[in-house]
């Protein structure tokens, strides 16, 4: 597509964004909504509409080449991502569930379930490609050094030439013996076949007729099969053969996208060079005149103040804005008043803080009593500013002469002129302070105010536990130690789209019948894209959006928990640390060793952010009772110290702790949920997800999907089996030899049943146990409590109606009496 297409797509996204801003920032505040269902419907509609804007802006930023447009698109894109996270958290608070089903919203907006998929911006990896390559190179070098030392330590036994020849002879004689045995077996089978008598002419005619019959039947069946396939393709019930192989149009499209990305880099380099050149040019050409004008204005202000007050004024400090506040078109008396008010506000700020907190609490209680209102947003102001910039500058701008979409020089001048002014103002302020001191000394015989540079304030919140235990060590040495100890690992290259699964099409229907549906694999994929990938990929989103420090993935073996952790690292370029109880057993012994290990992990995680700290077997840290076979591993070793280290993670630290648990019921749920703020339940795949898994995995391993392979029956038979079980079964069936025989003997569903039956499925009892456990989590308890309150309210309402009807019936009886 041309750049005009992406400009139009950007304009469409901005039009929809302006409509949303009008709805979210009305002239008059909306009244609180008393109906919870109506309020959630509004949230869901906003969520879906912002998601569509996100999908459009991600395409525009990925393929637009204009450097200044891309900067504005990026700012808008990050603000939309942040707003999406805010709406998601508000939906969770109101519906008390992590998974939402919005079929009615999709129907109203004429969208499909595929439009709910969270797009992962391409720039998360492309703009950090150099850092990721450097990081991988460092880890590879450390691993190579470790392998070299291991091979040096390995002792090899010398072997003479005669011994080597003897081993080769033994192997060759064994091979010849096996071949001779196979030939003997074949000759025995041939000797048992009786010799046929010489054929007669009548027998030959019958044989010819039989051959013709078989051949004609084969040809007709082949024609019928081809006609049936053609009809299925025409009806859209079977894929077209030419679409199964890579199409040239798709290959060309991917090549075009890469060419556009290369052009982006060229235009960006030109833009950066132009910025430096224009800034230096402005400083050389206009810098002297600007400085002279500033000095004249400041001198005029000195004289005006002396004429009004009889003394020279005090020059504002740099913290107050310096001479910038003098050009705000205000009198000297107004400036003095404002400066005095600013000092008073600073003194009274601490006294007013508790009052503000109390006022907020009271306001929150009033809102709860009156109705439901939208929570304040950290991103709506940014979205409004971005939308205003687009409308004021880019919407009506004609670019007929800028066909190549290069940078706008005049726009750079406007932006850099502000920076040049601030840079010149700092130097002018220094000169004018000295000049004011000379005037005071000459006229008033009084020394001027001494301006001292203020020392940067120390962080009072910094605790004793934040002491750097590795001050004199380099990052490379720390990484080497952690790689040697197995704490720092390379993640497997897995994309989030590789976590296959279909949508839950019955979620809304089940909830209407008061049945809580189990989430599908697509729901899990969307949830982790929101909570993990978007905040880790964007610094602004992580700082301003609702902060999630730790996520727990709970589910049976084989549902893809480890794959999801690797996918998060791959999509964001995050560094992977392994603090699993099994992995840290016997490492860094003692209390001091444990403190050093946690300090190393969190220090390097901050330096190499974004980072993911993975804890496999998260339930082991909070065991109710430690099993005998695991006591030597000390699984509860991190129970006290890890939550303390987790509290030190701030908004600017893109560090995420992810725990995976296959049996969370064995842990103390209170301690577990106190550490992991988000608990995501990953169930066994449903029918739709199993169908997608079988189809995609068989094709990935080289198998062909034909009419002989009944995927529907295979999906029904495999109920209860996880994706891991399916992969192992497919690997056992689709061997190299079986791939060669596919043309003559296509794959069938029966072949996968026997290997699959060797594995233990996830039974209904296990799934129910996980559901009961999840109901005991804080979010599950809130949901059960809210359901009970609704039932009590309905019963009370029905009871009141019954009493009213009863009084109405009794009234005429009394009248008759």
Short mmCIF file of C-alpha atoms in Angstrom, two decimals, residues 230-435:
data_model
loop_
_atom_site.label_atom_id
_atom_site.label_comp_id
_atom_site.label_asym_id
_atom_site.label_seq_id
_atom_site.Cartn_x
_atom_site.Cartn_y
_atom_site.Cartn_z
CA UNK A 230 -14.15 -28.76 -6.52
CA UNK A 231 -17.68 -28.35 -5.17
CA UNK A 232 -16.40 -28.05 -1.58
CA UNK A 233 -13.90 -25.36 -2.64
CA UNK A 234 -16.64 -23.48 -4.50
CA UNK A 235 -18.89 -23.56 -1.42
CA UNK A 236 -16.02 -22.39 0.82
CA UNK A 237 -16.00 -25.62 2.84
CA UNK A 238 -12.45 -26.61 1.84
CA UNK A 239 -9.27 -24.53 1.31
CA UNK A 240 -8.08 -23.88 -2.21
CA UNK A 241 -4.85 -25.77 -3.02
CA UNK A 242 -3.08 -22.67 -4.28
CA UNK A 243 -3.70 -20.90 -0.94
CA UNK A 244 -2.07 -23.71 1.04
CA UNK A 245 1.37 -22.97 -0.37
CA UNK A 246 3.03 -19.52 -0.03
CA UNK A 247 1.41 -17.14 -2.52
CA UNK A 248 3.61 -14.82 -4.53
CA UNK A 249 1.39 -11.87 -3.63
CA UNK A 250 2.02 -12.46 0.09
CA UNK A 251 5.75 -12.82 -0.49
CA UNK A 252 5.76 -9.53 -2.43
CA UNK A 253 3.73 -7.84 0.31
CA UNK A 254 6.22 -8.91 3.00
CA UNK A 255 9.10 -7.68 0.82
CA UNK A 256 7.33 -4.33 0.38
CA UNK A 257 6.86 -3.98 4.14
CA UNK A 258 10.56 -4.62 4.75
CA UNK A 259 11.47 -2.07 2.07
CA UNK A 260 9.21 0.50 3.80
CA UNK A 261 10.90 -0.21 7.14
CA UNK A 262 14.30 0.37 5.54
CA UNK A 263 13.00 3.67 4.15
CA UNK A 264 11.84 4.58 7.66
CA UNK A 265 15.42 4.23 8.91
CA UNK A 266 16.74 6.40 6.06
CA UNK A 267 14.19 9.15 6.73
CA UNK A 268 14.85 8.95 10.48
CA UNK A 269 18.61 9.38 9.97
CA UNK A 270 17.98 12.38 7.70
CA UNK A 271 15.63 13.85 10.29
CA UNK A 272 18.18 13.52 13.12
CA UNK A 273 20.90 15.15 11.01
CA UNK A 274 18.52 17.95 10.04
CA UNK A 275 17.58 18.57 13.70
CA UNK A 276 21.23 19.02 14.68
CA UNK A 277 21.94 21.23 11.67
CA UNK A 278 18.89 23.45 12.18
CA UNK A 279 19.57 23.85 15.92
CA UNK A 280 23.16 24.96 15.30
CA UNK A 281 22.01 27.25 12.47
CA UNK A 282 19.40 28.92 14.68
CA UNK A 283 21.97 29.38 17.42
CA UNK A 284 24.45 30.99 15.03
CA UNK A 285 22.04 33.17 13.03
CA UNK A 286 19.40 34.16 15.60
CA UNK A 287 21.20 33.47 18.88
CA UNK A 288 22.97 36.85 19.19
CA UNK A 289 19.84 38.87 18.40
CA UNK A 290 17.73 36.82 20.82
CA UNK A 291 20.27 37.32 23.61
CA UNK A 292 20.46 41.07 22.99
CA UNK A 293 16.64 41.42 23.00
CA UNK A 294 16.36 39.41 26.21
CA UNK A 295 18.96 41.54 27.95
CA UNK A 296 17.23 44.75 26.86
CA UNK A 297 13.89 43.49 28.15
CA UNK A 298 15.39 42.44 31.48
CA UNK A 299 17.17 45.80 31.88
CA UNK A 300 13.90 47.58 31.14
CA UNK A 301 12.25 45.48 33.83
CA UNK A 302 15.00 46.42 36.31
CA UNK A 303 14.40 50.12 35.65
CA UNK A 304 10.59 49.87 35.81
CA UNK A 305 10.75 48.06 39.14
CA UNK A 306 13.15 50.65 40.57
CA UNK A 307 10.88 53.47 39.43
CA UNK A 308 7.89 51.77 41.13
CA UNK A 309 9.49 50.61 44.39
CA UNK A 310 12.65 52.69 44.69
CA UNK A 311 14.93 49.62 44.84
CA UNK A 312 16.17 47.07 42.35
CA UNK A 313 14.19 43.80 42.32
CA UNK A 314 15.35 40.30 43.26
CA UNK A 315 16.14 38.18 40.21
CA UNK A 316 14.09 34.92 40.14
CA UNK A 317 15.94 31.65 40.77
CA UNK A 318 16.30 28.94 38.11
CA UNK A 319 13.88 26.75 40.06
CA UNK A 320 11.23 29.47 39.78
CA UNK A 321 11.74 29.77 36.01
CA UNK A 322 14.43 32.43 35.85
CA UNK A 323 13.74 35.30 33.47
CA UNK A 324 11.01 33.27 31.75
CA UNK A 325 8.44 34.42 34.32
CA UNK A 326 9.34 38.06 33.59
CA UNK A 327 7.91 37.81 30.05
CA UNK A 328 4.46 36.68 31.17
CA UNK A 329 3.08 40.23 30.76
CA UNK A 330 2.64 40.80 34.52
CA UNK A 331 3.53 43.70 36.81
CA UNK A 332 6.27 43.50 39.37
CA UNK A 333 3.74 43.54 42.23
CA UNK A 334 1.87 40.58 40.69
CA UNK A 335 5.11 38.63 40.33
CA UNK A 336 6.04 39.28 43.96
CA UNK A 337 2.57 38.18 45.04
CA UNK A 338 2.75 34.98 43.00
CA UNK A 339 6.23 34.14 44.33
CA UNK A 340 5.03 34.67 47.92
CA UNK A 341 1.97 32.49 47.30
CA UNK A 342 4.17 29.75 45.84
CA UNK A 343 6.29 29.76 49.02
CA UNK A 344 3.17 29.59 51.22
CA UNK A 345 1.78 26.71 49.14
CA UNK A 346 5.03 24.81 49.58
CA UNK A 347 4.87 25.21 53.36
CA UNK A 348 1.23 24.25 53.66
CA UNK A 349 1.40 21.36 51.19
CA UNK A 350 2.24 18.78 53.84
CA UNK A 351 -0.54 20.01 56.13
CA UNK A 352 -3.16 19.78 53.37
CA UNK A 353 -2.25 16.24 52.24
CA UNK A 354 -4.18 14.37 54.98
CA UNK A 355 -7.21 16.62 54.39
CA UNK A 356 -7.13 15.74 50.67
CA UNK A 357 -6.96 12.04 51.46
CA UNK A 358 -9.96 12.30 53.78
CA UNK A 359 -11.86 14.27 51.15
CA UNK A 360 -11.10 11.60 48.53
CA UNK A 361 -12.31 8.84 50.84
CA UNK A 362 -15.53 10.72 51.59
CA UNK A 363 -16.03 11.40 47.89
CA UNK A 364 -15.50 7.73 47.08
CA UNK A 365 -18.13 6.71 49.64
CA UNK A 366 -20.61 9.20 48.22
CA UNK A 367 -20.02 7.87 44.70
CA UNK A 368 -20.60 4.32 45.86
CA UNK A 369 -23.87 5.34 47.47
CA UNK A 370 -25.11 7.40 44.52
CA UNK A 371 -24.00 5.16 41.62
CA UNK A 372 -21.11 4.04 39.40
CA UNK A 373 -18.73 6.53 37.79
CA UNK A 374 -15.69 6.20 35.56
CA UNK A 375 -12.37 6.31 37.41
CA UNK A 376 -9.97 9.20 36.61
CA UNK A 377 -7.62 8.48 33.71
CA UNK A 378 -3.91 9.21 33.29
CA UNK A 379 -4.09 9.06 29.50
CA UNK A 380 -7.16 11.07 28.43
CA UNK A 381 -5.26 14.38 28.70
CA UNK A 382 -2.49 12.97 26.47
CA UNK A 383 -5.06 11.71 23.97
CA UNK A 384 -6.77 15.10 23.90
CA UNK A 385 -3.44 16.87 23.29
CA UNK A 386 -2.47 14.45 20.50
CA UNK A 387 -5.86 14.84 18.87
CA UNK A 388 -5.58 18.66 19.04
CA UNK A 389 -2.11 18.53 17.46
CA UNK A 390 -3.43 16.37 14.63
CA UNK A 391 -6.43 18.65 14.00
CA UNK A 392 -4.42 21.90 14.18
CA UNK A 393 -1.47 20.86 12.04
CA UNK A 394 -1.80 17.60 10.11
CA UNK A 395 -5.49 17.24 9.26
CA UNK A 396 -5.71 20.13 6.77
CA UNK A 397 -2.09 20.08 5.63
CA UNK A 398 -1.57 19.49 1.91
CA UNK A 399 1.43 17.34 1.09
CA UNK A 400 1.26 17.24 -2.70
CA UNK A 401 4.89 18.37 -2.91
CA UNK A 402 6.10 15.95 -0.24
CA UNK A 403 5.56 12.73 -2.16
CA UNK A 404 8.49 10.93 -0.48
CA UNK A 405 7.13 11.83 2.98
CA UNK A 406 10.30 13.45 4.29
CA UNK A 407 10.49 15.70 7.36
CA UNK A 408 9.06 19.24 7.57
CA UNK A 409 11.86 21.78 8.06
CA UNK A 410 9.59 24.55 9.36
CA UNK A 411 8.16 22.27 12.01
CA UNK A 412 11.69 21.42 13.20
CA UNK A 413 12.50 25.13 13.39
CA UNK A 414 9.44 25.82 15.56
CA UNK A 415 10.34 22.97 17.93
CA UNK A 416 14.07 23.76 18.13
CA UNK A 417 13.51 27.50 18.50
CA UNK A 418 11.96 26.80 21.92
CA UNK A 419 15.02 24.74 22.93
CA UNK A 420 17.39 27.41 21.63
CA UNK A 421 15.49 30.07 23.59
CA UNK A 422 15.74 28.10 26.83
CA UNK A 423 19.45 27.43 26.23
CA UNK A 424 20.18 31.11 25.57
CA UNK A 425 18.04 32.18 28.52
CA UNK A 426 20.23 30.22 30.96
CA UNK A 427 23.35 32.08 29.78
CA UNK A 428 21.56 35.43 29.70
CA UNK A 429 20.27 34.92 33.26
CA UNK A 430 23.82 34.38 34.53
CA UNK A 431 25.01 37.59 32.84
CA UNK A 432 22.04 39.61 34.05
CA UNK A 433 22.44 38.46 37.63
CA UNK A 434 26.00 39.72 37.57
CA UNK A 435 24.90 42.97 35.93
#
